[in-house]
Amino acid sequence: MNNNSISFDAIRQAKDPSLLPSGLGEISVVKFLFLLALYFCLHMVLRVVSSPALELDEAEQIVLSQWLLPSYGSQPPLYTWLQFFFTKIVGTNVLAVSLLKNILLFLAYMFIFLATRRLTNSSALAAISSLSLLFIPQISWGAQRDLTHSVLLLASASAFFYVTLRLLESHTLHDYIFFGIATGLGILSKHNFSIFAAALIIACVSSSSTRSPFLHPYILLSILIAGVMVTPYLRWASAHPLVAVFGTHKFHMASIKAVPGALLRFCLHIIAILAPLLVVYGVFFRQGFTIKRKVEHKKGNQVLLTRFFLALFGILIFLIVAFHVTKFKNRWLAPLLILVPIYFTTRLEPEVIEAYRAKHFFIAPTAVATLIILFMTVRIFGPTLTGFVTDLHYPSRAVAQEIRTTRFEQGTIVADRQVTAGNLKIQFPRSLVLSPSLKRLGNLRPQLKHPIVILWENDNKHTIPRKLKNYMENVLHISSQAKILTYKRLPMYLYPDRYIRIGIAFLE
């Protein structure tokens, strides 16, 4: 075997106890996954008991999951499909939103753990790799705070990597089936999954030692499975190209003159995302940045992951240079870097882990996890101290009570903002809830239920906002000449010193 090859048979057969860090090899897989699940259960419980209101992305999913459609706009539909079924099973409530998100986050951490364990034969290194995700703020904090499709991408990307490792180790039929399913689910999760998957496949086929699984006849079955899964969405996207690519404006495509600055900003974004993680690694595993590999198949792991990152950055740089993409958001890039902890932990030798007291490393992610729980609590319950108000402080119950004074119990609610619509769907689960943001769905023509309530936030004007009025008249074909029943000033949830002003109109 040459220096650049990877023997996955060696990985599968390796039983050398020296591969397990001294004093750390006794970590129980079941115990680790149980503690990981407990952490996300704590987040779920905190979210459910803290506020009846929804964040922006949560509200969007509650509104969109009223229907089961081929797609819901510029994002692939899988997250909303899952949310649809969760609301059917759990109910239209905060629990359905939080349960789905935390299950997906648990799966992301779990598959990173399982993938690292498969590569290193060490549950200790696998735990280090998985918990390292806590040091990437866009994953540990941002994904928990208010993200949806990016959370699904984290789970899809980590699962796809794990399934690919299985495929590289054994060319069995069921591994090809899993590979096809993982590919299809990833494509339906978020568009930038295709970049992740392409980079990993390029890394595999560019080496003779990992190319053969992709030349096996069974790979056609994987392609067929993925194709069947994504065909309904692709047909919808081809019929609605403007809607499907609507989100590309977020990348701020500009002239060729902006490319050098975009490349610099891209590098700075990568540094910003990984800086906390690399600082922690520098404190606990400093020699991991320079250590030479002594175990041949571990060197192969690094070669595969190095090829992956070269392909990944090559694709992203190509997008910048060829399509003049000038803006990448950190939350968009972070899921693509989910394999960085695996790359680093495969570099660690047992004696290095022992020398740098890896047991002490676990104090750091425990502290970070505790701080995240604490900050989430303060963010929700401490607005009177911090003065920082979020969508979670929207007075959804007070607004619902005002609506009920009109003797409305169910029907159609038309709200000016999507976050308002989502909150009111929670309060009136048997009602149809709409907002002008649904115009992007194009051919959606919901059957209106009577009576109809129109709600908006306003300043001192006792009139329906123009955007809402246009949506009512041009899309819903209902009159905006409704009687204004109430105009209220309501205190924010958990922050009575700040108010919102709402107007409510009623149509029989």
mmCIF file with all atom_site columns, N, CA and C in Angstrom, residues 217-266:
data_model
loop_
_atom_site.group_PDB
_atom_site.id
_atom_site.type_symbol
_atom_site.label_atom_id
_atom_site.label_alt_id
_atom_site.label_comp_id
_atom_site.label_asym_id
_atom_site.label_entity_id
_atom_site.label_seq_id
_atom_site.pdbx_PDB_ins_code
_atom_site.Cartn_x
_atom_site.Cartn_y
_atom_site.Cartn_z
_atom_site.occupancy
_atom_site.B_iso_or_equiv
_atom_site.pdbx_formal_charge
_atom_site.auth_seq_id
_atom_site.auth_comp_id
_atom_site.auth_asym_id
_atom_site.auth_atom_id
_atom_site.pdbx_PDB_model_num
ATOM 1   N N  . PRO A 1 217 ? -21.563 -1.839 -10.234 1.00 0.00 ? 217 PRO A N  1
ATOM 2   C CA . PRO A 1 217 ? -22.909 -1.737 -10.842 1.00 0.00 ? 217 PRO A CA 1
ATOM 3   C C  . PRO A 1 217 ? -24.001 -1.320 -9.853  1.00 0.00 ? 217 PRO A C  1
ATOM 4   N N  . TYR A 1 218 ? -23.818 -1.638 -8.576  1.00 0.00 ? 218 TYR A N  1
ATOM 5   C CA . TYR A 1 218 ? -24.835 -1.286 -7.586  1.00 0.00 ? 218 TYR A CA 1
ATOM 6   C C  . TYR A 1 218 ? -25.012 0.231  -7.441  1.00 0.00 ? 218 TYR A C  1
ATOM 7   N N  . ILE A 1 219 ? -24.008 1.002  -7.882  1.00 0.00 ? 219 ILE A N  1
ATOM 8   C CA . ILE A 1 219 ? -24.128 2.459  -7.745  1.00 0.00 ? 219 ILE A CA 1
ATOM 9   C C  . ILE A 1 219 ? -25.296 2.971  -8.580  1.00 0.00 ? 219 ILE A C  1
ATOM 10  N N  . LEU A 1 220 ? -25.656 2.239  -9.628  1.00 0.00 ? 220 LEU A N  1
ATOM 11  C CA . LEU A 1 220 ? -26.823 2.629  -10.436 1.00 0.00 ? 220 LEU A CA 1
ATOM 12  C C  . LEU A 1 220 ? -28.094 2.557  -9.604  1.00 0.00 ? 220 LEU A C  1
ATOM 13  N N  . LEU A 1 221 ? -28.143 1.594  -8.684  1.00 0.00 ? 221 LEU A N  1
ATOM 14  C CA . LEU A 1 221 ? -29.302 1.496  -7.792  1.00 0.00 ? 221 LEU A CA 1
ATOM 15  C C  . LEU A 1 221 ? -29.360 2.712  -6.876  1.00 0.00 ? 221 LEU A C  1
ATOM 16  N N  . SER A 1 222 ? -28.203 3.144  -6.368  1.00 0.00 ? 222 SER A N  1
ATOM 17  C CA . SER A 1 222 ? -28.154 4.347  -5.524  1.00 0.00 ? 222 SER A CA 1
ATOM 18  C C  . SER A 1 222 ? -28.670 5.559  -6.286  1.00 0.00 ? 222 SER A C  1
ATOM 19  N N  . ILE A 1 223 ? -28.225 5.694  -7.534  1.00 0.00 ? 223 ILE A N  1
ATOM 20  C CA . ILE A 1 223 ? -28.661 6.820  -8.361  1.00 0.00 ? 223 ILE A CA 1
ATOM 21  C C  . ILE A 1 223 ? -30.163 6.753  -8.609  1.00 0.00 ? 223 ILE A C  1
ATOM 22  N N  . LEU A 1 224 ? -30.665 5.556  -8.860  1.00 0.00 ? 224 LEU A N  1
ATOM 23  C CA . LEU A 1 224 ? -32.094 5.373  -9.107  1.00 0.00 ? 224 LEU A CA 1
ATOM 24  C C  . LEU A 1 224 ? -32.912 5.764  -7.870  1.00 0.00 ? 224 LEU A C  1
ATOM 25  N N  . ILE A 1 225 ? -32.479 5.312  -6.703  1.00 0.00 ? 225 ILE A N  1
ATOM 26  C CA . ILE A 1 225 ? -33.201 5.622  -5.467  1.00 0.00 ? 225 ILE A CA 1
ATOM 27  C C  . ILE A 1 225 ? -33.218 7.126  -5.223  1.00 0.00 ? 225 ILE A C  1
ATOM 28  N N  . ALA A 1 226 ? -32.051 7.758  -5.345  1.00 0.00 ? 226 ALA A N  1
ATOM 29  C CA . ALA A 1 226 ? -31.985 9.210  -5.139  1.00 0.00 ? 226 ALA A CA 1
ATOM 30  C C  . ALA A 1 226 ? -32.829 9.940  -6.170  1.00 0.00 ? 226 ALA A C  1
ATOM 31  N N  . GLY A 1 227 ? -32.787 9.471  -7.412  1.00 0.00 ? 227 GLY A N  1
ATOM 32  C CA . GLY A 1 227 ? -33.562 10.118 -8.469  1.00 0.00 ? 227 GLY A CA 1
ATOM 33  C C  . GLY A 1 227 ? -35.054 10.041 -8.224  1.00 0.00 ? 227 GLY A C  1
ATOM 34  N N  . VAL A 1 228 ? -35.535 8.877  -7.791  1.00 0.00 ? 228 VAL A N  1
ATOM 35  C CA . VAL A 1 228 ? -36.967 8.722  -7.487  1.00 0.00 ? 228 VAL A CA 1
ATOM 36  C C  . VAL A 1 228 ? -37.370 9.659  -6.355  1.00 0.00 ? 228 VAL A C  1
ATOM 37  N N  . MET A 1 229 ? -36.518 9.803  -5.358  1.00 0.00 ? 229 MET A N  1
ATOM 38  C CA . MET A 1 229 ? -36.842 10.639 -4.209  1.00 0.00 ? 229 MET A CA 1
ATOM 39  C C  . MET A 1 229 ? -36.937 12.118 -4.569  1.00 0.00 ? 229 MET A C  1
ATOM 40  N N  . VAL A 1 230 ? -36.061 12.586 -5.448  1.00 0.00 ? 230 VAL A N  1
ATOM 41  C CA . VAL A 1 230 ? -35.995 14.029 -5.716  1.00 0.00 ? 230 VAL A CA 1
ATOM 42  C C  . VAL A 1 230 ? -36.782 14.447 -6.951  1.00 0.00 ? 230 VAL A C  1
ATOM 43  N N  . THR A 1 231 ? -37.293 13.486 -7.723  1.00 0.00 ? 231 THR A N  1
ATOM 44  C CA . THR A 1 231 ? -37.988 13.829 -8.972  1.00 0.00 ? 231 THR A CA 1
ATOM 45  C C  . THR A 1 231 ? -39.184 14.760 -8.765  1.00 0.00 ? 231 THR A C  1
ATOM 46  N N  . PRO A 1 232 ? -40.079 14.519 -7.783  1.00 0.00 ? 232 PRO A N  1
ATOM 47  C CA . PRO A 1 232 ? -41.206 15.456 -7.622  1.00 0.00 ? 232 PRO A CA 1
ATOM 48  C C  . PRO A 1 232 ? -40.754 16.895 -7.381  1.00 0.00 ? 232 PRO A C  1
ATOM 49  N N  . TYR A 1 233 ? -39.722 17.068 -6.571  1.00 0.00 ? 233 TYR A N  1
ATOM 50  C CA . TYR A 1 233 ? -39.228 18.425 -6.314  1.00 0.00 ? 233 TYR A CA 1
ATOM 51  C C  . TYR A 1 233 ? -38.590 19.026 -7.562  1.00 0.00 ? 233 TYR A C  1
ATOM 52  N N  . LEU A 1 234 ? -37.794 18.230 -8.289  1.00 0.00 ? 234 LEU A N  1
ATOM 53  C CA . LEU A 1 234 ? -37.138 18.746 -9.487  1.00 0.00 ? 234 LEU A CA 1
ATOM 54  C C  . LEU A 1 234 ? -38.159 19.107 -10.553 1.00 0.00 ? 234 LEU A C  1
ATOM 55  N N  . ARG A 1 235 ? -39.228 18.338 -10.662 1.00 0.00 ? 235 ARG A N  1
ATOM 56  C CA . ARG A 1 235 ? -40.283 18.682 -11.619 1.00 0.00 ? 235 ARG A CA 1
ATOM 57  C C  . ARG A 1 235 ? -40.936 20.002 -11.238 1.00 0.00 ? 235 ARG A C  1
ATOM 58  N N  . TRP A 1 236 ? -41.187 20.181 -9.949  1.00 0.00 ? 236 TRP A N  1
ATOM 59  C CA . TRP A 1 236 ? -41.761 21.446 -9.496  1.00 0.00 ? 236 TRP A CA 1
ATOM 60  C C  . TRP A 1 236 ? -40.802 22.596 -9.777  1.00 0.00 ? 236 TRP A C  1
ATOM 61  N N  . ALA A 1 237 ? -39.507 22.401 -9.482  1.00 0.00 ? 237 ALA A N  1
ATOM 62  C CA . ALA A 1 237 ? -38.513 23.467 -9.678  1.00 0.00 ? 237 ALA A CA 1
ATOM 63  C C  . ALA A 1 237 ? -38.401 23.843 -11.152 1.00 0.00 ? 237 ALA A C  1
ATOM 64  N N  . SER A 1 238 ? -38.477 22.845 -12.057 1.00 0.00 ? 238 SER A N  1
ATOM 65  C CA . SER A 1 238 ? -38.386 23.143 -13.484 1.00 0.00 ? 238 SER A CA 1
ATOM 66  C C  . SER A 1 238 ? -39.610 23.907 -13.972 1.00 0.00 ? 238 SER A C  1
ATOM 67  N N  . ALA A 1 239 ? -40.757 23.690 -13.306 1.00 0.00 ? 239 ALA A N  1
ATOM 68  C CA . ALA A 1 239 ? -41.982 24.399 -13.687 1.00 0.00 ? 239 ALA A CA 1
ATOM 69  C C  . ALA A 1 239 ? -42.067 25.779 -13.050 1.00 0.00 ? 239 ALA A C  1
ATOM 70  N N  . HIS A 1 240 ? -41.289 26.013 -11.987 1.00 0.00 ? 240 HIS A N  1
ATOM 71  C CA . HIS A 1 240 ? -41.295 27.300 -11.290 1.00 0.00 ? 240 HIS A CA 1
ATOM 72  C C  . HIS A 1 240 ? -39.860 27.771 -11.074 1.00 0.00 ? 240 HIS A C  1
ATOM 73  N N  . PRO A 1 241 ? -39.096 27.987 -12.151 1.00 0.00 ? 241 PRO A N  1
ATOM 74  C CA . PRO A 1 241 ? -37.666 28.302 -11.996 1.00 0.00 ? 241 PRO A CA 1
ATOM 75  C C  . PRO A 1 241 ? -37.400 29.593 -11.239 1.00 0.00 ? 241 PRO A C  1
ATOM 76  N N  . LEU A 1 242 ? -38.247 30.597 -11.426 1.00 0.00 ? 242 LEU A N  1
ATOM 77  C CA . LEU A 1 242 ? -38.011 31.872 -10.745 1.00 0.00 ? 242 LEU A CA 1
ATOM 78  C C  . LEU A 1 242 ? -38.184 31.739 -9.233  1.00 0.00 ? 242 LEU A C  1
ATOM 79  N N  . VAL A 1 243 ? -39.162 30.941 -8.820  1.00 0.00 ? 243 VAL A N  1
ATOM 80  C CA . VAL A 1 243 ? -39.378 30.719 -7.390  1.00 0.00 ? 243 VAL A CA 1
ATOM 81  C C  . VAL A 1 243 ? -38.263 29.857 -6.818  1.00 0.00 ? 243 VAL A C  1
ATOM 82  N N  . ALA A 1 244 ? -37.856 28.829 -7.566  1.00 0.00 ? 244 ALA A N  1
ATOM 83  C CA . ALA A 1 244 ? -36.843 27.891 -7.072  1.00 0.00 ? 244 ALA A CA 1
ATOM 84  C C  . ALA A 1 244 ? -35.496 28.560 -6.847  1.00 0.00 ? 244 ALA A C  1
ATOM 85  N N  . VAL A 1 245 ? -35.169 29.558 -7.661  1.00 0.00 ? 245 VAL A N  1
ATOM 86  C CA . VAL A 1 245 ? -33.866 30.229 -7.527  1.00 0.00 ? 245 VAL A CA 1
ATOM 87  C C  . VAL A 1 245 ? -33.998 31.579 -6.848  1.00 0.00 ? 245 VAL A C  1
ATOM 88  N N  . PHE A 1 246 ? -35.151 31.832 -6.232  1.00 0.00 ? 246 PHE A N  1
ATOM 89  C CA . PHE A 1 246 ? -35.372 33.134 -5.610  1.00 0.00 ? 246 PHE A CA 1
ATOM 90  C C  . PHE A 1 246 ? -34.308 33.440 -4.557  1.00 0.00 ? 246 PHE A C  1
ATOM 91  N N  . GLY A 1 247 ? -33.859 32.427 -3.829  1.00 0.00 ? 247 GLY A N  1
ATOM 92  C CA . GLY A 1 247 ? -32.918 32.660 -2.741  1.00 0.00 ? 247 GLY A CA 1
ATOM 93  C C  . GLY A 1 247 ? -31.524 33.037 -3.202  1.00 0.00 ? 247 GLY A C  1
ATOM 94  N N  . THR A 1 248 ? -31.227 32.948 -4.516  1.00 0.00 ? 248 THR A N  1
ATOM 95  C CA . THR A 1 248 ? -29.875 33.266 -4.969  1.00 0.00 ? 248 THR A CA 1
ATOM 96  C C  . THR A 1 248 ? -29.517 34.732 -4.788  1.00 0.00 ? 248 THR A C  1
ATOM 97  N N  . HIS A 1 249 ? -30.519 35.604 -4.583  1.00 0.00 ? 249 HIS A N  1
ATOM 98  C CA . HIS A 1 249 ? -30.209 37.008 -4.374  1.00 0.00 ? 249 HIS A CA 1
ATOM 99  C C  . HIS A 1 249 ? -29.443 37.214 -3.075  1.00 0.00 ? 249 HIS A C  1
ATOM 100 N N  . LYS A 1 250 ? -29.516 36.243 -2.163  1.00 0.00 ? 250 LYS A N  1
ATOM 101 C CA . LYS A 1 250 ? -28.805 36.366 -0.897  1.00 0.00 ? 250 LYS A CA 1
ATOM 102 C C  . LYS A 1 250 ? -27.299 36.332 -1.082  1.00 0.00 ? 250 LYS A C  1
ATOM 103 N N  . PHE A 1 251 ? -26.830 35.795 -2.232  1.00 0.00 ? 251 PHE A N  1
ATOM 104 C CA . PHE A 1 251 ? -25.402 35.682 -2.452  1.00 0.00 ? 251 PHE A CA 1
ATOM 105 C C  . PHE A 1 251 ? -24.800 36.932 -3.097  1.00 0.00 ? 251 PHE A C  1
ATOM 106 N N  . HIS A 1 252 ? -25.641 37.916 -3.412  1.00 0.00 ? 252 HIS A N  1
ATOM 107 C CA . HIS A 1 252 ? -25.181 39.213 -3.912  1.00 0.00 ? 252 HIS A CA 1
ATOM 108 C C  . HIS A 1 252 ? -24.233 39.048 -5.098  1.00 0.00 ? 252 HIS A C  1
ATOM 109 N N  . MET A 1 253 ? -24.706 38.408 -6.156  1.00 0.00 ? 253 MET A N  1
ATOM 110 C CA . MET A 1 253 ? -23.885 38.244 -7.348  1.00 0.00 ? 253 MET A CA 1
ATOM 111 C C  . MET A 1 253 ? -23.618 39.607 -7.973  1.00 0.00 ? 253 MET A C  1
ATOM 112 N N  . ALA A 1 254 ? -22.332 39.907 -8.221  1.00 0.00 ? 254 ALA A N  1
ATOM 113 C CA . ALA A 1 254 ? -21.935 41.232 -8.682  1.00 0.00 ? 254 ALA A CA 1
ATOM 114 C C  . ALA A 1 254 ? -20.980 41.089 -9.859  1.00 0.00 ? 254 ALA A C  1
ATOM 115 N N  . SER A 1 255 ? -20.274 42.158 -10.160 1.00 0.00 ? 255 SER A N  1
ATOM 116 C CA . SER A 1 255 ? -19.353 42.168 -11.289 1.00 0.00 ? 255 SER A CA 1
ATOM 117 C C  . SER A 1 255 ? -18.041 41.493 -10.915 1.00 0.00 ? 255 SER A C  1
ATOM 118 N N  . ILE A 1 256 ? -17.204 41.257 -11.935 1.00 0.00 ? 256 ILE A N  1
ATOM 119 C CA . ILE A 1 256 ? -15.920 40.597 -11.726 1.00 0.00 ? 256 ILE A CA 1
ATOM 120 C C  . ILE A 1 256 ? -15.019 41.410 -10.815 1.00 0.00 ? 256 ILE A C  1
ATOM 121 N N  . LYS A 1 257 ? -15.234 42.712 -10.747 1.00 0.00 ? 257 LYS A N  1
ATOM 122 C CA . LYS A 1 257 ? -14.394 43.572 -9.908  1.00 0.00 ? 257 LYS A CA 1
ATOM 123 C C  . LYS A 1 257 ? -14.564 43.258 -8.423  1.00 0.00 ? 257 LYS A C  1
ATOM 124 N N  . ALA A 1 258 ? -15.706 42.681 -8.073  1.00 0.00 ? 258 ALA A N  1
ATOM 125 C CA . ALA A 1 258 ? -15.962 42.385 -6.657  1.00 0.00 ? 258 ALA A CA 1
ATOM 126 C C  . ALA A 1 258 ? -15.373 41.058 -6.221  1.00 0.00 ? 258 ALA A C  1
ATOM 127 N N  . VAL A 1 259 ? -14.821 40.264 -7.151  1.00 0.00 ? 259 VAL A N  1
ATOM 128 C CA . VAL A 1 259 ? -14.346 38.923 -6.821  1.00 0.00 ? 259 VAL A CA 1
ATOM 129 C C  . VAL A 1 259 ? -13.188 38.923 -5.823  1.00 0.00 ? 259 VAL A C  1
ATOM 130 N N  . PRO A 1 260 ? -12.136 39.752 -5.997  1.00 0.00 ? 260 PRO A N  1
ATOM 131 C CA . PRO A 1 260 ? -11.038 39.725 -5.009  1.00 0.00 ? 260 PRO A CA 1
ATOM 132 C C  . PRO A 1 260 ? -11.515 39.996 -3.593  1.00 0.00 ? 260 PRO A C  1
ATOM 133 N N  . GLY A 1 261 ? -12.369 40.989 -3.430  1.00 0.00 ? 261 GLY A N  1
ATOM 134 C CA . GLY A 1 261 ? -12.912 41.270 -2.098  1.00 0.00 ? 261 GLY A CA 1
ATOM 135 C C  . GLY A 1 261 ? -13.739 40.121 -1.579  1.00 0.00 ? 261 GLY A C  1
ATOM 136 N N  . ALA A 1 262 ? -14.491 39.458 -2.476  1.00 0.00 ? 262 ALA A N  1
ATOM 137 C CA . ALA A 1 262 ? -15.306 38.317 -2.064  1.00 0.00 ? 262 ALA A CA 1
ATOM 138 C C  . ALA A 1 262 ? -14.433 37.167 -1.596  1.00 0.00 ? 262 ALA A C  1
ATOM 139 N N  . LEU A 1 263 ? -13.320 36.913 -2.280  1.00 0.00 ? 263 LEU A N  1
ATOM 140 C CA . LEU A 1 263 ? -12.404 35.853 -1.857  1.00 0.00 ? 263 LEU A CA 1
ATOM 141 C C  . LEU A 1 263 ? -11.824 36.143 -0.475  1.00 0.00 ? 263 LEU A C  1
ATOM 142 N N  . LEU A 1 264 ? -11.484 37.401 -0.221  1.00 0.00 ? 264 LEU A N  1
ATOM 143 C CA . LEU A 1 264 ? -10.957 37.776 1.091   1.00 0.00 ? 264 LEU A CA 1
ATOM 144 C C  . LEU A 1 264 ? -12.019 37.576 2.171   1.00 0.00 ? 264 LEU A C  1
ATOM 145 N N  . ARG A 1 265 ? -13.248 38.020 1.889   1.00 0.00 ? 265 ARG A N  1
ATOM 146 C CA . ARG A 1 265 ? -14.315 37.859 2.876   1.00 0.00 ? 265 ARG A CA 1
ATOM 147 C C  . ARG A 1 265 ? -14.625 36.385 3.117   1.00 0.00 ? 265 ARG A C  1
ATOM 148 N N  . PHE A 1 266 ? -14.527 35.574 2.058   1.00 0.00 ? 266 PHE A N  1
ATOM 149 C CA . PHE A 1 266 ? -14.753 34.143 2.201   1.00 0.00 ? 266 PHE A CA 1
ATOM 150 C C  . PHE A 1 266 ? -13.744 33.531 3.171   1.00 0.00 ? 266 PHE A C  1
#
